[in-house]
JSON list of C-alpha atoms in Angstrom, two decimals:
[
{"chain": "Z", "resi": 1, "resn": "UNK", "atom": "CA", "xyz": [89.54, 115.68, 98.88]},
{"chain": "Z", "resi": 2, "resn": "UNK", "atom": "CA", "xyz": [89.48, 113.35, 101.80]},
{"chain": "Z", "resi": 3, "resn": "UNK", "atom": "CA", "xyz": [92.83, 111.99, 102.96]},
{"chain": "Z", "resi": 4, "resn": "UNK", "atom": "CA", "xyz": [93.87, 108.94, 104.62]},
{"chain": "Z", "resi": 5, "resn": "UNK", "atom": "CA", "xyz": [92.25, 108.37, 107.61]},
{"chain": "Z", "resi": 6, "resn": "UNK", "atom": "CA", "xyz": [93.85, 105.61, 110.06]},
{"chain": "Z", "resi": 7, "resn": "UNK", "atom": "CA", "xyz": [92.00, 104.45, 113.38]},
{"chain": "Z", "resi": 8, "resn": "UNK", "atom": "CA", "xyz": [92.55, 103.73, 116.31]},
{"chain": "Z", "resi": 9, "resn": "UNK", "atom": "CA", "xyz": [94.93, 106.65, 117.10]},
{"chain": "Z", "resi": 10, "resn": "UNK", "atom": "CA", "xyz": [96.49, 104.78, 120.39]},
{"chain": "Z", "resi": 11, "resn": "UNK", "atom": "CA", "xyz": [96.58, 100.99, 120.87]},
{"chain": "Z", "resi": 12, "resn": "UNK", "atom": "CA", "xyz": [97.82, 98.98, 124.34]},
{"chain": "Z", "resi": 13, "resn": "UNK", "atom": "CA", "xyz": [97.78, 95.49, 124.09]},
{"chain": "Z", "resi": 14, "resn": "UNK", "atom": "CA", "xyz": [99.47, 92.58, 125.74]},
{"chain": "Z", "resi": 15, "resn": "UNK", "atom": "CA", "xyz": [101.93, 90.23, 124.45]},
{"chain": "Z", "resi": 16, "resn": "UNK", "atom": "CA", "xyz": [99.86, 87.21, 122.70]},
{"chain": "Z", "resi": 17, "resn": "UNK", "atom": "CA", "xyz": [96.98, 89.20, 121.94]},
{"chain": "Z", "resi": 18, "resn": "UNK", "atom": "CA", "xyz": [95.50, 89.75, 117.94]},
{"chain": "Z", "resi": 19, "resn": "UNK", "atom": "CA", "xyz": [95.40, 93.33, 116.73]},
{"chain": "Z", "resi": 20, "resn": "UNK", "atom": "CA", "xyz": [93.75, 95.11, 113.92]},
{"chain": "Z", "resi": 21, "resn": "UNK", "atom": "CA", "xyz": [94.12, 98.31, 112.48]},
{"chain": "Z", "resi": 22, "resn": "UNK", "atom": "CA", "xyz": [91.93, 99.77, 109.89]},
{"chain": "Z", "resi": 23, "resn": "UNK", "atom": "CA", "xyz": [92.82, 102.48, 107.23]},
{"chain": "Z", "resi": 24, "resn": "UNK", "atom": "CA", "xyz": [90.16, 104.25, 104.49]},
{"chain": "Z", "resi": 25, "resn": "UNK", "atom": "CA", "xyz": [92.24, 105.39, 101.48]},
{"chain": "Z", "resi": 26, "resn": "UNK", "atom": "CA", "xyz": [92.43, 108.76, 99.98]},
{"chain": "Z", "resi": 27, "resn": "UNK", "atom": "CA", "xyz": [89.04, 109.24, 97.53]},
{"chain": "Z", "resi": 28, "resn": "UNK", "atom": "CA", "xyz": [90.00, 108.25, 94.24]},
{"chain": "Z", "resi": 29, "resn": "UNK", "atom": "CA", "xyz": [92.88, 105.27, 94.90]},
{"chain": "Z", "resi": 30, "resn": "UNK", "atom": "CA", "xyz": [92.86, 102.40, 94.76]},
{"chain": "Z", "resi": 31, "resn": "UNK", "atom": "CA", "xyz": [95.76, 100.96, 96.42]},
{"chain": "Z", "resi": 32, "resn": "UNK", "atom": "CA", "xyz": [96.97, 100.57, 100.07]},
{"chain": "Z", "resi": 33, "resn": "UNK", "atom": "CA", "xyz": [100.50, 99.80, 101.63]},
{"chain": "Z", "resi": 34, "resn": "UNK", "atom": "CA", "xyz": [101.04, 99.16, 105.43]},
{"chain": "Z", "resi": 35, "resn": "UNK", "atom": "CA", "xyz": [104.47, 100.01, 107.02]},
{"chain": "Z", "resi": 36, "resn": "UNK", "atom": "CA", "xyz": [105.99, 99.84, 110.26]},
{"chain": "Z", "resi": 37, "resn": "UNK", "atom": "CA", "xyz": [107.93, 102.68, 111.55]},
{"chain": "Z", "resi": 38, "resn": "UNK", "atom": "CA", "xyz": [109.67, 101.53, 115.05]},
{"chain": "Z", "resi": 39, "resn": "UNK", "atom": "CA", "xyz": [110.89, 104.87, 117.08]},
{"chain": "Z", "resi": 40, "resn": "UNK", "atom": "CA", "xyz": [113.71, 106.16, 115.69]},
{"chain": "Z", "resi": 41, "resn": "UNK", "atom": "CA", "xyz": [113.49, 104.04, 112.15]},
{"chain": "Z", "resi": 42, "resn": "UNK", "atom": "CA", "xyz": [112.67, 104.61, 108.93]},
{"chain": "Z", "resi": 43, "resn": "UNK", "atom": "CA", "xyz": [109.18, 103.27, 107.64]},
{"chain": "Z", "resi": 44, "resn": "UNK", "atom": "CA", "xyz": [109.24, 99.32, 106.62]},
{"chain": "Z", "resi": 45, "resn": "UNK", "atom": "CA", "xyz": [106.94, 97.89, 104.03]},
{"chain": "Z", "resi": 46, "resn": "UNK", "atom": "CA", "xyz": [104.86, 95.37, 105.48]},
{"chain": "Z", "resi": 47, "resn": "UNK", "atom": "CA", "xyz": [102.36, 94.60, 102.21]},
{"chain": "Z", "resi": 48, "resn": "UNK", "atom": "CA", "xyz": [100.43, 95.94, 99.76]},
{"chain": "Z", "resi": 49, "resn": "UNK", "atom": "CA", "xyz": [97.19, 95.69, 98.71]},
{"chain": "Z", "resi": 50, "resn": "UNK", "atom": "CA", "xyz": [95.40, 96.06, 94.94]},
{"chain": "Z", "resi": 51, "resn": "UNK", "atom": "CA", "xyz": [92.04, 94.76, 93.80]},
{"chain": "Z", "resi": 52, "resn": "UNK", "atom": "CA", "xyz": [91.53, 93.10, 96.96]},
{"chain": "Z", "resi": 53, "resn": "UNK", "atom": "CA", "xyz": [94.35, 90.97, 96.98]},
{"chain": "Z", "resi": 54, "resn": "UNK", "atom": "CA", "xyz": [98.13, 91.13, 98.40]},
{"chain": "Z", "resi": 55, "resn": "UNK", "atom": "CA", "xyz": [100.59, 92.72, 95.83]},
{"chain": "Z", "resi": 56, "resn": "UNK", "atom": "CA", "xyz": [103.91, 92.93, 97.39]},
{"chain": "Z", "resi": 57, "resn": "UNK", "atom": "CA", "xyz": [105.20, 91.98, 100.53]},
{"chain": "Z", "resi": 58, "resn": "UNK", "atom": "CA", "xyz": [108.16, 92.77, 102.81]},
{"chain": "Z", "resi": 59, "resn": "UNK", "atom": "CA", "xyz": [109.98, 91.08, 105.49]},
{"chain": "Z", "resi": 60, "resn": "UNK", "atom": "CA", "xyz": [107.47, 90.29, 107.85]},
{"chain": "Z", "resi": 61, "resn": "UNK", "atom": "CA", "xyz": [106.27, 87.15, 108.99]},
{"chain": "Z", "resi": 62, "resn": "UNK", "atom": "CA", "xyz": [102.71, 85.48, 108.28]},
{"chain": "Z", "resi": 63, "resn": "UNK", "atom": "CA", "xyz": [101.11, 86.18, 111.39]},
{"chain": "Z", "resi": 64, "resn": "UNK", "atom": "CA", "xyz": [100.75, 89.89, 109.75]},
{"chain": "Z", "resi": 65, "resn": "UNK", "atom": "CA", "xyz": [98.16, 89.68, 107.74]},
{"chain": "Z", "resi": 66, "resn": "UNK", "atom": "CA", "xyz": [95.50, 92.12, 105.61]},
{"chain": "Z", "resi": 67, "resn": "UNK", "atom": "CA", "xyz": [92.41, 92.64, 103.94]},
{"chain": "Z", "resi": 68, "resn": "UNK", "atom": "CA", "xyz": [91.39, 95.56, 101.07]},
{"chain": "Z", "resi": 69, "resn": "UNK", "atom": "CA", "xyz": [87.56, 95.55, 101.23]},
{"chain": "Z", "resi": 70, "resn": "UNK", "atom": "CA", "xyz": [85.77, 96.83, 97.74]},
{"chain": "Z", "resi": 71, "resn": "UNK", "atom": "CA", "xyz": [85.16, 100.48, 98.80]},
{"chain": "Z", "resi": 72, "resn": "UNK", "atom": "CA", "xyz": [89.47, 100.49, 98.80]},
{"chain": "Z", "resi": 73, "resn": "UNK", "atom": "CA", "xyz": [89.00, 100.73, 102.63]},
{"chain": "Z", "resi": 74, "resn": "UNK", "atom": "CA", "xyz": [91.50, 98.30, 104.88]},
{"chain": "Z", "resi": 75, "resn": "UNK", "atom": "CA", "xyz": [93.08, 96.50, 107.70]},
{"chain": "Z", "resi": 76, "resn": "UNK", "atom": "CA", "xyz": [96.57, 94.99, 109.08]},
{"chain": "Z", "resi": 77, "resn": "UNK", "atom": "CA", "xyz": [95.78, 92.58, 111.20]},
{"chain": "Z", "resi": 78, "resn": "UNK", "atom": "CA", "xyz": [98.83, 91.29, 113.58]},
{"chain": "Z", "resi": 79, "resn": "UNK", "atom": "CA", "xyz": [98.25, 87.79, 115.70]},
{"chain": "Z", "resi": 80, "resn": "UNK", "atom": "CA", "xyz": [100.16, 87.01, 118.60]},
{"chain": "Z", "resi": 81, "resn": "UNK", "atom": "CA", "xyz": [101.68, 90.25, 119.33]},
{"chain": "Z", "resi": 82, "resn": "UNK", "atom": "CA", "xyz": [105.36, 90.51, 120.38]},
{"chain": "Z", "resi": 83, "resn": "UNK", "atom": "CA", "xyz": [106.83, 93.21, 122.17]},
{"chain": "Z", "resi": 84, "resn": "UNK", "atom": "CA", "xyz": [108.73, 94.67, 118.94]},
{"chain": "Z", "resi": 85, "resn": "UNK", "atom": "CA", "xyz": [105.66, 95.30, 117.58]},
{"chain": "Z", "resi": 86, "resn": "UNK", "atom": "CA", "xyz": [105.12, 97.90, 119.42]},
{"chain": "Z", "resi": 87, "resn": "UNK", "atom": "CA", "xyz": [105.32, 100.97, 116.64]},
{"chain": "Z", "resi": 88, "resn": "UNK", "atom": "CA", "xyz": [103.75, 103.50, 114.37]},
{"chain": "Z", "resi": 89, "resn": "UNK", "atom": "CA", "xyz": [101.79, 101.69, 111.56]},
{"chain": "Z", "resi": 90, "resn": "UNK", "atom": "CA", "xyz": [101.30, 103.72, 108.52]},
{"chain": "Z", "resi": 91, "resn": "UNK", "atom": "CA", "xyz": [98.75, 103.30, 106.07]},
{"chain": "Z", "resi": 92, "resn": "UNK", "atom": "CA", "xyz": [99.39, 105.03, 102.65]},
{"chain": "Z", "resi": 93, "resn": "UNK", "atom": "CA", "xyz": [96.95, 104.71, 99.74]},
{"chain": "Z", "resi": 94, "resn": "UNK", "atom": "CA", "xyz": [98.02, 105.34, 96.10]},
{"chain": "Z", "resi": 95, "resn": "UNK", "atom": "CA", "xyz": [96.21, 105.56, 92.49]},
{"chain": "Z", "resi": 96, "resn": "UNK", "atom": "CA", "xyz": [97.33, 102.71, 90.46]},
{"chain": "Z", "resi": 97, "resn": "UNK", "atom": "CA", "xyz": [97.30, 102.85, 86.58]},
{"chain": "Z", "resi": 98, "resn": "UNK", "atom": "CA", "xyz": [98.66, 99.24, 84.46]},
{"chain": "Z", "resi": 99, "resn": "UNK", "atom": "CA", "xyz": [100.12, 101.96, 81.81]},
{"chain": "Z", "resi": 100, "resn": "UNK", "atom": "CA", "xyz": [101.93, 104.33, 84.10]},
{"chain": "Z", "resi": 101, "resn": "UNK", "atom": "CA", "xyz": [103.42, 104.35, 87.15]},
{"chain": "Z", "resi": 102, "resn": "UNK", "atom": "CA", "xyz": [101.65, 104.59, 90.68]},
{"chain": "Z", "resi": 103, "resn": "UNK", "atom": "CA", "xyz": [101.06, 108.02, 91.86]},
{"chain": "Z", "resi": 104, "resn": "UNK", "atom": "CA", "xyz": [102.77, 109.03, 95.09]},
{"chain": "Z", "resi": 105, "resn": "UNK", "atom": "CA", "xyz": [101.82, 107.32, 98.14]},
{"chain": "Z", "resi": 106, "resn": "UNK", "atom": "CA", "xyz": [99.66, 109.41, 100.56]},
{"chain": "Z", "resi": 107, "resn": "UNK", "atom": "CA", "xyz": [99.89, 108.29, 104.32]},
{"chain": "Z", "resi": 108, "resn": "UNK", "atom": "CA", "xyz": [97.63, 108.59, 106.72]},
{"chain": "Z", "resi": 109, "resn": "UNK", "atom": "CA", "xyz": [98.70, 109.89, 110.55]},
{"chain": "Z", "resi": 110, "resn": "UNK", "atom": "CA", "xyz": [99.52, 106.34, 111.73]},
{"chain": "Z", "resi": 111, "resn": "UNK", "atom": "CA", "xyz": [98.41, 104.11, 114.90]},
{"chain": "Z", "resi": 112, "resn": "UNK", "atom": "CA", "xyz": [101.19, 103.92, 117.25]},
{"chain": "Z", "resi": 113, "resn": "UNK", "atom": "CA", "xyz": [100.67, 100.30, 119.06]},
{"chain": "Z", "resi": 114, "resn": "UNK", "atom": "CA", "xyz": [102.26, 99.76, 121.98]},
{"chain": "Z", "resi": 115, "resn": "UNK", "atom": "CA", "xyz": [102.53, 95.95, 123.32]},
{"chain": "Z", "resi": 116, "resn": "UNK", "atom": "CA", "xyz": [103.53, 95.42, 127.04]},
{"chain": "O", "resi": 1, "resn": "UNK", "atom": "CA", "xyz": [119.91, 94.68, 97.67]},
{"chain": "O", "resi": 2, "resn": "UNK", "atom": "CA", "xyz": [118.40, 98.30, 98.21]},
{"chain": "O", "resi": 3, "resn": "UNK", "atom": "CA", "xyz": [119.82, 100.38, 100.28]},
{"chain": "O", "resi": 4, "resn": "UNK", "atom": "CA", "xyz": [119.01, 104.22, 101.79]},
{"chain": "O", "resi": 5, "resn": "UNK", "atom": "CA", "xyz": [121.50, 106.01, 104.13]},
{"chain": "O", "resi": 6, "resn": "UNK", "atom": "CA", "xyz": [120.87, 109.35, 105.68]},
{"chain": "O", "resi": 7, "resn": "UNK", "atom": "CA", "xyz": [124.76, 110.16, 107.56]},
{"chain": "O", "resi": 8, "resn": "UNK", "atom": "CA", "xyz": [123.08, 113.01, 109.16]},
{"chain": "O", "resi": 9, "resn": "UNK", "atom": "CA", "xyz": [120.92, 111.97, 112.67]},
{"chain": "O", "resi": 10, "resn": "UNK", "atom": "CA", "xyz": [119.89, 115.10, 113.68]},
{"chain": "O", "resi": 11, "resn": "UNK", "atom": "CA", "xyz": [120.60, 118.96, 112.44]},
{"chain": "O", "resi": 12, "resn": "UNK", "atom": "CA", "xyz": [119.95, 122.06, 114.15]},
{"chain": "O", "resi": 13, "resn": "UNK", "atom": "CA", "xyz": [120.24, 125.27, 112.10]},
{"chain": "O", "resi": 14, "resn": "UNK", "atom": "CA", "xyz": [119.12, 129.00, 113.02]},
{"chain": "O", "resi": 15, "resn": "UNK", "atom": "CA", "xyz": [116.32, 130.53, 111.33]},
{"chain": "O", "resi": 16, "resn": "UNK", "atom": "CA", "xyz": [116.88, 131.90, 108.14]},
{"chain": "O", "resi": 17, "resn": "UNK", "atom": "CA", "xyz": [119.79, 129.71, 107.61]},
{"chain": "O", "resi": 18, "resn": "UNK", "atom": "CA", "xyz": [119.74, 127.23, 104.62]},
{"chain": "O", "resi": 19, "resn": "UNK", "atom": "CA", "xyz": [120.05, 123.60, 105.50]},
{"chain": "O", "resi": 20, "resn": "UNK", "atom": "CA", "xyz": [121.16, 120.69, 103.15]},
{"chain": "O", "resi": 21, "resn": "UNK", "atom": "CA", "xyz": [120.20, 117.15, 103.88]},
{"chain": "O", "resi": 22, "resn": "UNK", "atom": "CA", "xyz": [122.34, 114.44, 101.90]},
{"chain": "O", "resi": 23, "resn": "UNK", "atom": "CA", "xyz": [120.93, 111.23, 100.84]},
{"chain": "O", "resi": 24, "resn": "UNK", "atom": "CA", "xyz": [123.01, 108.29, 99.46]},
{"chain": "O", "resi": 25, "resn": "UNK", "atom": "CA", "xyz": [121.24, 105.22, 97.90]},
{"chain": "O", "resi": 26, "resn": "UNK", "atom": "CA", "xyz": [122.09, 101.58, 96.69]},
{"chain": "O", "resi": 27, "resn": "UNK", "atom": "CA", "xyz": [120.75, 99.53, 93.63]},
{"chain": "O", "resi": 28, "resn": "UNK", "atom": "CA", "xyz": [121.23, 97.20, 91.29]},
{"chain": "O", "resi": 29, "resn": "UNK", "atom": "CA", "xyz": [118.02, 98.05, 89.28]},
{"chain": "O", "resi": 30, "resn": "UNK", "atom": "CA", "xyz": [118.76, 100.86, 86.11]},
{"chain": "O", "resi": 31, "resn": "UNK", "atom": "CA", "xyz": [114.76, 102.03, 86.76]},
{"chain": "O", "resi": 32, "resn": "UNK", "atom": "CA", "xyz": [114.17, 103.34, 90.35]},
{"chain": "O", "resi": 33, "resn": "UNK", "atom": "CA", "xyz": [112.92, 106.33, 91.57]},
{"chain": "O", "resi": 34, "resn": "UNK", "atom": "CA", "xyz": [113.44, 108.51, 94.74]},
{"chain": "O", "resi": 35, "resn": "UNK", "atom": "CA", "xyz": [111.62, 110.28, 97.60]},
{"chain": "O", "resi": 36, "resn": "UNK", "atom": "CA", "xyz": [111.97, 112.83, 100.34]},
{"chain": "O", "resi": 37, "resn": "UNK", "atom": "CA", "xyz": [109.30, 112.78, 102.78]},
{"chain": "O", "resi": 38, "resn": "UNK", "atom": "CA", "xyz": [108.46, 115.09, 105.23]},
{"chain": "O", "resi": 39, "resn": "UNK", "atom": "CA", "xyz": [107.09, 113.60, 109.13]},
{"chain": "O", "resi": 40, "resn": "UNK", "atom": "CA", "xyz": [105.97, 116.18, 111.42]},
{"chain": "O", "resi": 41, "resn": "UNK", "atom": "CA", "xyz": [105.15, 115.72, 115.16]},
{"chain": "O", "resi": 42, "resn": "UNK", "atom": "CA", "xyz": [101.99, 114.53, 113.90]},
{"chain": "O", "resi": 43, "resn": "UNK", "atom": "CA", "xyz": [103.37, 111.27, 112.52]},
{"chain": "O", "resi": 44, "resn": "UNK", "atom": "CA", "xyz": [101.86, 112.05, 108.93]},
{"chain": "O", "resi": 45, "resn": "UNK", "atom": "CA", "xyz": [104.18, 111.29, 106.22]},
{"chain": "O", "resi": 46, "resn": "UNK", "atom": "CA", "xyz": [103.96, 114.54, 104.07]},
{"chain": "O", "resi": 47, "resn": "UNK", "atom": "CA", "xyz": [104.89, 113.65, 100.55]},
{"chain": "O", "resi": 48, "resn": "UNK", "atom": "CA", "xyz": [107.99, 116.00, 98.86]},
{"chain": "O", "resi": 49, "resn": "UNK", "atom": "CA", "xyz": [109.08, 115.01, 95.85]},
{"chain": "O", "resi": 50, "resn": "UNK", "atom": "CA", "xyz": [109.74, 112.25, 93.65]},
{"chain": "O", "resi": 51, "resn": "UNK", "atom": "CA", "xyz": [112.18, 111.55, 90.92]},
{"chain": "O", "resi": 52, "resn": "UNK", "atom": "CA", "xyz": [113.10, 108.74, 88.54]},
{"chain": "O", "resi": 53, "resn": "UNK", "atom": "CA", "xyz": [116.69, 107.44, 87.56]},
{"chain": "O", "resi": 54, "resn": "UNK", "atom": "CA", "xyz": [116.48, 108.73, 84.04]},
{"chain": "O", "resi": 55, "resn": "UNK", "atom": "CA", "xyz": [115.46, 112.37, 85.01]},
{"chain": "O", "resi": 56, "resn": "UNK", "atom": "CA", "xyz": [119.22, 113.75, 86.80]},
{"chain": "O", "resi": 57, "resn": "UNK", "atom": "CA", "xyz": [117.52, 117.66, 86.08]},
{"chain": "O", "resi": 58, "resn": "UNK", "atom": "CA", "xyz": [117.75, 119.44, 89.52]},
{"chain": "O", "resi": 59, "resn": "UNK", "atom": "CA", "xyz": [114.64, 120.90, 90.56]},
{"chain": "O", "resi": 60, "resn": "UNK", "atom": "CA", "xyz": [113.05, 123.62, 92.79]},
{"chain": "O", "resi": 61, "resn": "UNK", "atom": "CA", "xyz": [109.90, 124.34, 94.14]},
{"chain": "O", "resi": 62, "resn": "UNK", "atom": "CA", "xyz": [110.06, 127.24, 96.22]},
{"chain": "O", "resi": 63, "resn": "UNK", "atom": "CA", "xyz": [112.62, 127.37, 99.25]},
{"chain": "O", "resi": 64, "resn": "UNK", "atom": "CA", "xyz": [112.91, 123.63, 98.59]},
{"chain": "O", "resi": 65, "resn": "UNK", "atom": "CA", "xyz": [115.82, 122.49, 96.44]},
{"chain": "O", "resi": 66, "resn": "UNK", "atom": "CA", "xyz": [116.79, 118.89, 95.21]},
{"chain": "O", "resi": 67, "resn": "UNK", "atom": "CA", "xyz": [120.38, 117.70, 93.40]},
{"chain": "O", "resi": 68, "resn": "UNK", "atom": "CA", "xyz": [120.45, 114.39, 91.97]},
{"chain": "O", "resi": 69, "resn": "UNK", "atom": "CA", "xyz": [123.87, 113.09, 90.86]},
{"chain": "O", "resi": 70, "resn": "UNK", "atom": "CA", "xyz": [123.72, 109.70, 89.52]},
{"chain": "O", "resi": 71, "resn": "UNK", "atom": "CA", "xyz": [127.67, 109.70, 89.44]},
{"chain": "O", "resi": 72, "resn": "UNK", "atom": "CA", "xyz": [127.83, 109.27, 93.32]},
{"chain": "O", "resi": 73, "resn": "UNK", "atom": "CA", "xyz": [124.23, 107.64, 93.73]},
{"chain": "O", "resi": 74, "resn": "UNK", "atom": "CA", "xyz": [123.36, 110.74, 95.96]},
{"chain": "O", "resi": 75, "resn": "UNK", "atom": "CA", "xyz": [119.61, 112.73, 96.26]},
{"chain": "O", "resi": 76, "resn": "UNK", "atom": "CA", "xyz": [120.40, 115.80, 98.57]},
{"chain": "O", "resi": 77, "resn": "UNK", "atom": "CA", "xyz": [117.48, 117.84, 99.87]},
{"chain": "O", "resi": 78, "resn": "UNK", "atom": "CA", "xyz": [118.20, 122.05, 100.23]},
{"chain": "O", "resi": 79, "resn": "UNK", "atom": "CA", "xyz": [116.20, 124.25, 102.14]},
{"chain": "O", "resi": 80, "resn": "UNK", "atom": "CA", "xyz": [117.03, 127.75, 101.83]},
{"chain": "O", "resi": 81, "resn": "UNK", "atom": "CA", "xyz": [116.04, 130.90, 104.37]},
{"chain": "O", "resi": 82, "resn": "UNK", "atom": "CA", "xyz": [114.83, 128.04, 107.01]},
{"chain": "O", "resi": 83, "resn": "UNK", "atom": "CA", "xyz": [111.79, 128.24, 108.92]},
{"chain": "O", "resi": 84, "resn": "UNK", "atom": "CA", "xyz": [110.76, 127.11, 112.27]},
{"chain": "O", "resi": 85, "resn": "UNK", "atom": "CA", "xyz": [107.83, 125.14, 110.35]},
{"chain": "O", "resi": 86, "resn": "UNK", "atom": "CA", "xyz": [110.55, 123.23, 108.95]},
{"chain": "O", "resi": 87, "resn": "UNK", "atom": "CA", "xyz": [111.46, 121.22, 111.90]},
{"chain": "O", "resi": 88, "resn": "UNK", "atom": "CA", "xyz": [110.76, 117.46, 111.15]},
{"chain": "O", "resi": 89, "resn": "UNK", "atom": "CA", "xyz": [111.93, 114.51, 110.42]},
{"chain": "O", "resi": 90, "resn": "UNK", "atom": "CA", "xyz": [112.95, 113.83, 106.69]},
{"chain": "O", "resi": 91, "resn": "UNK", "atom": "CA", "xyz": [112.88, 110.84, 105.26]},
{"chain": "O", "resi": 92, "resn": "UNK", "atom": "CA", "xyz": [114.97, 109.72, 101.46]},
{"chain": "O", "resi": 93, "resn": "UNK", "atom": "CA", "xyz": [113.12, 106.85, 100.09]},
{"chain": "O", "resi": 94, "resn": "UNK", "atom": "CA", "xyz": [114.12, 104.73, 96.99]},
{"chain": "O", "resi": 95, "resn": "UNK", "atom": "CA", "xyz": [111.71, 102.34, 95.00]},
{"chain": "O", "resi": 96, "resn": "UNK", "atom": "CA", "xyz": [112.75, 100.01, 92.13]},
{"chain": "O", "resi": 97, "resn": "UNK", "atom": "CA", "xyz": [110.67, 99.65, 89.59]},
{"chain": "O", "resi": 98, "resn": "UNK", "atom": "CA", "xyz": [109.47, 95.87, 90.16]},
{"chain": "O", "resi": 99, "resn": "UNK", "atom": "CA", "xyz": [107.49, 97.14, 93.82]},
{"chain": "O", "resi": 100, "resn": "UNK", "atom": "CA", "xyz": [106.12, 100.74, 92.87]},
{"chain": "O", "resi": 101, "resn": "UNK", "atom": "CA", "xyz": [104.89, 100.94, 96.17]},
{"chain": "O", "resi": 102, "resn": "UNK", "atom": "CA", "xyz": [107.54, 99.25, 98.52]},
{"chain": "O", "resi": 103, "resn": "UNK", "atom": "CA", "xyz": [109.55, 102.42, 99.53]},
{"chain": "O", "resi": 104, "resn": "UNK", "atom": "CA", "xyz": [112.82, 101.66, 101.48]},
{"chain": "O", "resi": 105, "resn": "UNK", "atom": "CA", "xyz": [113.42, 104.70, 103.77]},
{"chain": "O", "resi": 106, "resn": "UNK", "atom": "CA", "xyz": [116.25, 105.66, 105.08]},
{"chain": "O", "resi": 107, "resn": "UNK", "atom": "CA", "xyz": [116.76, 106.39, 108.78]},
{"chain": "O", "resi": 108, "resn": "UNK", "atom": "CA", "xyz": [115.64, 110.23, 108.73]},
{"chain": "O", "resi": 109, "resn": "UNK", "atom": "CA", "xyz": [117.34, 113.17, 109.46]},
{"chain": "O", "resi": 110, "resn": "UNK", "atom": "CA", "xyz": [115.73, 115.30, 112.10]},
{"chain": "O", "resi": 111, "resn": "UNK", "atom": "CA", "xyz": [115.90, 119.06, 111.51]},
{"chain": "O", "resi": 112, "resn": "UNK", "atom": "CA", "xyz": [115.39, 121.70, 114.19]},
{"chain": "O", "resi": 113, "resn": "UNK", "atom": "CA", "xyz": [115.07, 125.20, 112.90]},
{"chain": "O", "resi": 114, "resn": "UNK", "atom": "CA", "xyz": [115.87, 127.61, 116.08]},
{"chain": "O", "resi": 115, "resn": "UNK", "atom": "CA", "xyz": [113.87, 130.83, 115.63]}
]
């Protein structure tokens, strides 16, 4: 069973720049959620995405943005990048089912994107 | 609103000793469930356990125990005979039922098991 795989590792960028992240699920699920761990925090839910489309969203502003391609595969995309944006982004994929509840979320190792 | 606290910021314990991490949540939902996560120095979130609100029965799975107590909206997390492989970061985690996957975490607890 392959697990979540998250790429790049390490990301420097400046203030201003675009970003994008990119995540391949677990085999077998079919959802993916994006958080943002800052040091020292707890994870925060960013989105979600099923089918393709966003499913959920936390407190985060439009300029953070995703995509779910068919193969379940995604990114997080983040447009002008301020400096507390710099964090660990966690991708987690989960197996959703309309008659039962989603399975646990599996997360991937993270990018940790710093922004100077 | 949702809320996760974790008192406890950092713990050191001896080897062999048995640790408890305490978990306190908020909500107004009646259908919720709860997590503990696990977060090495790797940065992988390492799935524990998850419960939902209707299911108070304790459970274990090895040296890993969990007590849910509705009554005073806590989740506590028992490890018993650490182990230096136990050092981490442990995350509680609470999802209503209207965002299965939006997990609110709490802050962590850091555990250091001292061989």
């Amino acid at each position: 069973e392959t697990g979540v795989t998250q790429s790049p590792t390490h990301l420097i960028k400046t203030r201003g720049q675009q970003v994008t992240l990119r995540c391949s699920s677990q085999s077998g699920h079919n959802t993916v959620s994006w958080y943002q761990q800052a040091l020292g925090q707890g994870p925060q839910f960013i989105f979600q995405y099923y089918r393709e489309e966003e499913n959920g969203r936390g407190n985060f502003p439009p300029r953070f943005s995703g995509l779910q391609f068919p193969n379940y595969s995604s990114e997080l995309n983040v447009n002008a990048l301020e400096l507390d944006d710099s964090a660990l982004y966690l991708c987690a994929s989960s197996s959703y089912r309309a008659s039962s509840y989603n399975s646990p979320l599996h997360f991937g190792n993270g990018t940790r994107l710093t922004v100077t | 609103a949702q809320k996760v606290t974790q008192a406890q910021t950092e713990i050191s314990v001896v080897e062999k000793e048995d640790v408890t991490l305490d978990c306190v949540y908020e909500t107004r939902d009646t259908t919720y469930y709860l997590f503990w996560y696990k977060q090495p120095p790797s940065g992988e979130l390492v799935f524990l356990i998850r419960r939902n609100s209707f299911d108070e029965q304790n459970e274990i799975s090895g040296r890993y125990s969990w007590n849910f107590q509705k009554s005073t909206s806590s989740f506590n997390f028992t490890i018993t005979a650490s182990q230096v492989v136990d050092s981490a970061v442990y995350f509680c985690a609470l999802s209503e039922a209207t965002g299965a996957n939006n997990l609110f975490f709490g802050t962590g607890t850091r555990l250091t098991v001292i061989p």
